mmCIF file with all atom_site columns, C-alpha atoms in Angstrom:
data_model
loop_
_atom_site.group_PDB
_atom_site.id
_atom_site.type_symbol
_atom_site.label_atom_id
_atom_site.label_alt_id
_atom_site.label_comp_id
_atom_site.label_asym_id
_atom_site.label_entity_id
_atom_site.label_seq_id
_atom_site.pdbx_PDB_ins_code
_atom_site.Cartn_x
_atom_site.Cartn_y
_atom_site.Cartn_z
_atom_site.occupancy
_atom_site.B_iso_or_equiv
_atom_site.pdbx_formal_charge
_atom_site.auth_seq_id
_atom_site.auth_comp_id
_atom_site.auth_asym_id
_atom_site.auth_atom_id
_atom_site.pdbx_PDB_model_num
ATOM 1   C CA . MET A 1 1   ? 0.000   0.000  0.000  1.00 71.00 ? 1   MET A CA 1
ATOM 2   C CA . SER A 1 2   ? 1.093   3.551  -0.613 1.00 92.00 ? 2   SER A CA 1
ATOM 3   C CA . LEU A 1 3   ? 1.067   6.678  1.491  1.00 95.00 ? 3   LEU A CA 1
ATOM 4   C CA . ASN A 1 4   ? -0.693  9.879  0.485  1.00 95.00 ? 4   ASN A CA 1
ATOM 5   C CA . VAL A 1 5   ? 0.360   13.056 2.276  1.00 96.00 ? 5   VAL A CA 1
ATOM 6   C CA . LYS A 1 6   ? -1.442  16.380 2.073  1.00 96.00 ? 6   LYS A CA 1
ATOM 7   C CA . GLU A 1 7   ? -0.471  19.550 3.870  1.00 95.00 ? 7   GLU A CA 1
ATOM 8   C CA . ARG A 1 8   ? -2.367  22.678 4.665  1.00 94.00 ? 8   ARG A CA 1
ATOM 9   C CA . ARG A 1 9   ? -1.241  25.788 6.446  1.00 93.00 ? 9   ARG A CA 1
ATOM 10  C CA . ASN A 1 10  ? -3.284  27.956 8.751  1.00 90.00 ? 10  ASN A CA 1
ATOM 11  C CA . LYS A 1 11  ? -2.637  30.742 11.247 1.00 90.00 ? 11  LYS A CA 1
ATOM 12  C CA . THR A 1 12  ? -1.545  28.370 14.002 1.00 89.00 ? 12  THR A CA 1
ATOM 13  C CA . GLY A 1 13  ? 0.834   26.165 12.006 1.00 93.00 ? 13  GLY A CA 1
ATOM 14  C CA . THR A 1 14  ? 0.848   23.377 9.468  1.00 95.00 ? 14  THR A CA 1
ATOM 15  C CA . VAL A 1 15  ? -1.345  20.291 9.358  1.00 95.00 ? 15  VAL A CA 1
ATOM 16  C CA . VAL A 1 16  ? -0.159  17.193 7.528  1.00 96.00 ? 16  VAL A CA 1
ATOM 17  C CA . VAL A 1 17  ? -2.747  14.508 6.785  1.00 96.00 ? 17  VAL A CA 1
ATOM 18  C CA . ALA A 1 18  ? -1.321  11.069 6.031  1.00 96.00 ? 18  ALA A CA 1
ATOM 19  C CA . THR A 1 19  ? -3.352  8.269  4.442  1.00 96.00 ? 19  THR A CA 1
ATOM 20  C CA . GLY A 1 20  ? -2.112  4.690  4.001  1.00 96.00 ? 20  GLY A CA 1
ATOM 21  C CA . GLU A 1 21  ? 0.902   2.899  5.447  1.00 96.00 ? 21  GLU A CA 1
ATOM 22  C CA . ILE A 1 22  ? 4.148   4.313  6.774  1.00 96.00 ? 22  ILE A CA 1
ATOM 23  C CA . ASN A 1 23  ? 6.686   1.631  5.928  1.00 96.00 ? 23  ASN A CA 1
ATOM 24  C CA . SER A 1 24  ? 10.121  1.185  4.360  1.00 96.00 ? 24  SER A CA 1
ATOM 25  C CA . GLU A 1 25  ? 8.771   2.126  0.928  1.00 97.00 ? 25  GLU A CA 1
ATOM 26  C CA . THR A 1 26  ? 6.923   5.280  2.023  1.00 97.00 ? 26  THR A CA 1
ATOM 27  C CA . SER A 1 27  ? 8.827   6.617  5.025  1.00 96.00 ? 27  SER A CA 1
ATOM 28  C CA . GLY A 1 28  ? 11.511  8.371  2.971  1.00 96.00 ? 28  GLY A CA 1
ATOM 29  C CA . ALA A 1 29  ? 8.976   10.485 1.102  1.00 95.00 ? 29  ALA A CA 1
ATOM 30  C CA . LEU A 1 30  ? 7.209   11.282 4.387  1.00 97.00 ? 30  LEU A CA 1
ATOM 31  C CA . LEU A 1 31  ? 10.498  12.414 5.909  1.00 97.00 ? 31  LEU A CA 1
ATOM 32  C CA . GLU A 1 32  ? 11.185  14.614 2.863  1.00 96.00 ? 32  GLU A CA 1
ATOM 33  C CA . THR A 1 33  ? 7.799   16.254 3.435  1.00 96.00 ? 33  THR A CA 1
ATOM 34  C CA . LEU A 1 34  ? 8.018   16.693 7.206  1.00 97.00 ? 34  LEU A CA 1
ATOM 35  C CA . LEU A 1 35  ? 11.589  17.902 7.774  1.00 97.00 ? 35  LEU A CA 1
ATOM 36  C CA . PRO A 1 36  ? 11.271  21.134 5.743  1.00 97.00 ? 36  PRO A CA 1
ATOM 37  C CA . LEU A 1 37  ? 8.021   21.879 7.576  1.00 96.00 ? 37  LEU A CA 1
ATOM 38  C CA . VAL A 1 38  ? 9.720   21.423 10.957 1.00 96.00 ? 38  VAL A CA 1
ATOM 39  C CA . ARG A 1 39  ? 12.581  23.660 9.853  1.00 95.00 ? 39  ARG A CA 1
ATOM 40  C CA . GLU A 1 40  ? 10.095  26.455 9.099  1.00 94.00 ? 40  GLU A CA 1
ATOM 41  C CA . GLY A 1 41  ? 9.670   26.735 12.860 1.00 95.00 ? 41  GLY A CA 1
ATOM 42  C CA . ARG A 1 42  ? 5.866   26.638 12.923 1.00 95.00 ? 42  ARG A CA 1
ATOM 43  C CA . PRO A 1 43  ? 3.877   24.146 15.015 1.00 95.00 ? 43  PRO A CA 1
ATOM 44  C CA . LEU A 1 44  ? 3.231   20.932 13.114 1.00 95.00 ? 44  LEU A CA 1
ATOM 45  C CA . LYS A 1 45  ? 0.200   18.703 13.515 1.00 95.00 ? 45  LYS A CA 1
ATOM 46  C CA . ILE A 1 46  ? 0.337   15.265 11.936 1.00 95.00 ? 46  ILE A CA 1
ATOM 47  C CA . ASP A 1 47  ? -3.048  13.635 11.366 1.00 95.00 ? 47  ASP A CA 1
ATOM 48  C CA . LEU A 1 48  ? -2.670  9.840  11.388 1.00 94.00 ? 48  LEU A CA 1
ATOM 49  C CA . THR A 1 49  ? -6.406  9.060  11.366 1.00 93.00 ? 49  THR A CA 1
ATOM 50  C CA . ALA A 1 50  ? -6.171  7.264  8.016  1.00 94.00 ? 50  ALA A CA 1
ATOM 51  C CA . VAL A 1 51  ? -2.799  5.562  8.671  1.00 95.00 ? 51  VAL A CA 1
ATOM 52  C CA . THR A 1 52  ? -3.385  1.835  8.976  1.00 92.00 ? 52  THR A CA 1
ATOM 53  C CA . TYR A 1 53  ? 0.162   0.623  9.657  1.00 93.00 ? 53  TYR A CA 1
ATOM 54  C CA . VAL A 1 54  ? 3.512   1.943  10.881 1.00 94.00 ? 54  VAL A CA 1
ATOM 55  C CA . SER A 1 55  ? 6.610   -0.227 10.455 1.00 94.00 ? 55  SER A CA 1
ATOM 56  C CA . SER A 1 56  ? 9.959   0.158  12.200 1.00 93.00 ? 56  SER A CA 1
ATOM 57  C CA . ALA A 1 57  ? 11.063  2.360  9.271  1.00 96.00 ? 57  ALA A CA 1
ATOM 58  C CA . GLY A 1 58  ? 8.031   4.555  9.913  1.00 95.00 ? 58  GLY A CA 1
ATOM 59  C CA . LEU A 1 59  ? 8.889   4.768  13.599 1.00 94.00 ? 59  LEU A CA 1
ATOM 60  C CA . ARG A 1 60  ? 12.442  5.808  12.706 1.00 95.00 ? 60  ARG A CA 1
ATOM 61  C CA . THR A 1 61  ? 11.035  8.521  10.454 1.00 96.00 ? 61  THR A CA 1
ATOM 62  C CA . LEU A 1 62  ? 8.871   9.869  13.260 1.00 94.00 ? 62  LEU A CA 1
ATOM 63  C CA . LEU A 1 63  ? 11.871  9.758  15.606 1.00 94.00 ? 63  LEU A CA 1
ATOM 64  C CA . VAL A 1 64  ? 13.969  11.813 13.179 1.00 96.00 ? 64  VAL A CA 1
ATOM 65  C CA . VAL A 1 65  ? 11.141  14.332 12.916 1.00 96.00 ? 65  VAL A CA 1
ATOM 66  C CA . TYR A 1 66  ? 10.862  14.433 16.715 1.00 95.00 ? 66  TYR A CA 1
ATOM 67  C CA . ARG A 1 67  ? 14.600  15.035 17.165 1.00 96.00 ? 67  ARG A CA 1
ATOM 68  C CA . GLU A 1 68  ? 14.665  17.749 14.508 1.00 97.00 ? 68  GLU A CA 1
ATOM 69  C CA . ALA A 1 69  ? 11.631  19.404 16.115 1.00 96.00 ? 69  ALA A CA 1
ATOM 70  C CA . GLN A 1 70  ? 13.280  19.320 19.541 1.00 95.00 ? 70  GLN A CA 1
ATOM 71  C CA . HIS A 1 71  ? 16.422  20.894 18.082 1.00 95.00 ? 71  HIS A CA 1
ATOM 72  C CA . ALA A 1 72  ? 14.355  23.605 16.350 1.00 95.00 ? 72  ALA A CA 1
ATOM 73  C CA . GLY A 1 73  ? 12.040  24.173 19.331 1.00 96.00 ? 73  GLY A CA 1
ATOM 74  C CA . VAL A 1 74  ? 8.989   23.241 17.271 1.00 95.00 ? 74  VAL A CA 1
ATOM 75  C CA . ALA A 1 75  ? 5.898   21.569 18.706 1.00 94.00 ? 75  ALA A CA 1
ATOM 76  C CA . VAL A 1 76  ? 4.810   18.406 16.879 1.00 94.00 ? 76  VAL A CA 1
ATOM 77  C CA . THR A 1 77  ? 1.446   16.886 17.755 1.00 93.00 ? 77  THR A CA 1
ATOM 78  C CA . LEU A 1 78  ? 0.033   13.598 16.487 1.00 93.00 ? 78  LEU A CA 1
ATOM 79  C CA . TYR A 1 79  ? -3.709  13.327 15.941 1.00 91.00 ? 79  TYR A CA 1
ATOM 80  C CA . GLY A 1 80  ? -6.014  10.442 15.168 1.00 91.00 ? 80  GLY A CA 1
ATOM 81  C CA . VAL A 1 81  ? -3.630  7.670  16.188 1.00 91.00 ? 81  VAL A CA 1
ATOM 82  C CA . SER A 1 82  ? -5.555  4.410  15.680 1.00 89.00 ? 82  SER A CA 1
ATOM 83  C CA . GLU A 1 83  ? -5.529  1.710  18.340 1.00 89.00 ? 83  GLU A CA 1
ATOM 84  C CA . GLU A 1 84  ? -3.237  -0.483 16.191 1.00 88.00 ? 84  GLU A CA 1
ATOM 85  C CA . VAL A 1 85  ? -0.727  2.288  15.562 1.00 89.00 ? 85  VAL A CA 1
ATOM 86  C CA . ARG A 1 86  ? -1.020  3.510  19.168 1.00 89.00 ? 86  ARG A CA 1
ATOM 87  C CA . PHE A 1 87  ? -0.211  -0.015 20.403 1.00 90.00 ? 87  PHE A CA 1
ATOM 88  C CA . VAL A 1 88  ? 2.954   -0.235 18.299 1.00 89.00 ? 88  VAL A CA 1
ATOM 89  C CA . MET A 1 89  ? 4.086   3.264  19.246 1.00 90.00 ? 89  MET A CA 1
ATOM 90  C CA . SER A 1 90  ? 3.321   2.691  22.924 1.00 90.00 ? 90  SER A CA 1
ATOM 91  C CA . ALA A 1 91  ? 4.997   -0.730 23.075 1.00 92.00 ? 91  ALA A CA 1
ATOM 92  C CA . THR A 1 92  ? 8.183   0.685  21.559 1.00 90.00 ? 92  THR A CA 1
ATOM 93  C CA . GLY A 1 93  ? 8.150   3.853  23.674 1.00 90.00 ? 93  GLY A CA 1
ATOM 94  C CA . PHE A 1 94  ? 7.716   6.137  20.672 1.00 87.00 ? 94  PHE A CA 1
ATOM 95  C CA . LEU A 1 95  ? 4.377   7.481  21.838 1.00 86.00 ? 95  LEU A CA 1
ATOM 96  C CA . ASP A 1 96  ? 6.135   9.051  24.833 1.00 87.00 ? 96  ASP A CA 1
ATOM 97  C CA . PHE A 1 97  ? 8.067   11.362 22.499 1.00 88.00 ? 97  PHE A CA 1
ATOM 98  C CA . PHE A 1 98  ? 5.002   13.037 21.036 1.00 86.00 ? 98  PHE A CA 1
ATOM 99  C CA . GLU A 1 99  ? 2.108   15.011 22.362 1.00 85.00 ? 99  GLU A CA 1
ATOM 100 C CA . THR A 1 100 ? -1.084  13.578 20.987 1.00 84.00 ? 100 THR A CA 1
ATOM 101 C CA . GLY A 1 101 ? -4.133  15.570 20.045 1.00 77.00 ? 101 GLY A CA 1
ATOM 102 C CA . GLU A 1 102 ? -6.148  13.458 22.443 1.00 66.00 ? 102 GLU A CA 1
ATOM 103 C CA . ALA A 1 103 ? -3.829  14.386 25.310 1.00 55.00 ? 103 ALA A CA 1
ATOM 104 C CA . ALA A 1 104 ? -3.896  18.050 24.333 1.00 55.00 ? 104 ALA A CA 1
ATOM 105 C CA . ALA A 1 105 ? -7.708  18.038 24.202 1.00 51.00 ? 105 ALA A CA 1
ATOM 106 C CA . ALA A 1 106 ? -7.922  16.340 27.603 1.00 51.00 ? 106 ALA A CA 1
ATOM 107 C CA . GLU A 1 107 ? -5.520  18.886 29.113 1.00 52.00 ? 107 GLU A CA 1
ATOM 108 C CA . ALA A 1 108 ? -7.505  21.799 27.659 1.00 49.00 ? 108 ALA A CA 1
ATOM 109 C CA . LYS A 1 109 ? -10.717 20.310 29.009 1.00 52.00 ? 109 LYS A CA 1
ATOM 110 C CA . ARG A 1 110 ? -9.118  19.831 32.439 1.00 58.00 ? 110 ARG A CA 1
ATOM 111 C CA . LYS A 1 111 ? -7.891  23.436 32.491 1.00 58.00 ? 111 LYS A CA 1
ATOM 112 C CA . ALA A 1 112 ? -11.302 24.721 31.393 1.00 61.00 ? 112 ALA A CA 1
ATOM 113 C CA . GLY A 1 113 ? -12.921 22.750 34.215 1.00 64.00 ? 113 GLY A CA 1
ATOM 114 C CA . THR A 1 114 ? -10.423 24.161 36.724 1.00 57.00 ? 114 THR A CA 1
ATOM 115 C CA . THR A 1 115 ? -11.048 27.709 35.519 1.00 50.00 ? 115 THR A CA 1
ATOM 116 C CA . ALA A 1 116 ? -14.823 27.247 35.612 1.00 50.00 ? 116 ALA A CA 1
ATOM 117 C CA . GLY A 1 117 ? -14.604 25.748 39.078 1.00 50.00 ? 117 GLY A CA 1
ATOM 118 C CA . ALA A 1 118 ? -12.496 28.658 40.330 1.00 49.00 ? 118 ALA A CA 1
ATOM 119 C CA . GLY A 1 119 ? -15.073 31.139 39.043 1.00 50.00 ? 119 GLY A CA 1
ATOM 120 C CA . ARG A 1 120 ? -17.891 29.390 40.892 1.00 46.00 ? 120 ARG A CA 1
ATOM 121 C CA . ALA A 1 121 ? -15.969 29.183 44.151 1.00 48.00 ? 121 ALA A CA 1
ATOM 122 C CA . GLY A 1 122 ? -15.890 32.955 44.509 1.00 46.00 ? 122 GLY A CA 1
ATOM 123 C CA . ARG A 1 123 ? -19.666 33.352 44.289 1.00 41.00 ? 123 ARG A CA 1
#
């Protein structure tokens, strides 16, 4: 299977939507897409909703992107990580490197609840 990658830019950064498999045949092209985006210095969101498989080559690609982002001080967030891909990334420790959209949403919700609770306490 192949990998299709589309990018779109908005005010808050760049979103990359990947569809297919990230494996030894497709990871090089993905890396060639992601590294220049990281080097631009804008936040990068990678949507993996339609990614069905990530091989060890795909994990290496994501690790290179992570390291480059850390060096450049750029936030990289993964979104839509399927249970299968999440399992592989979690089992290998790779999921710990990235913030996930799910984690970011949960944190925002927690902070909103804390703020709302603080407002009610003063009444």
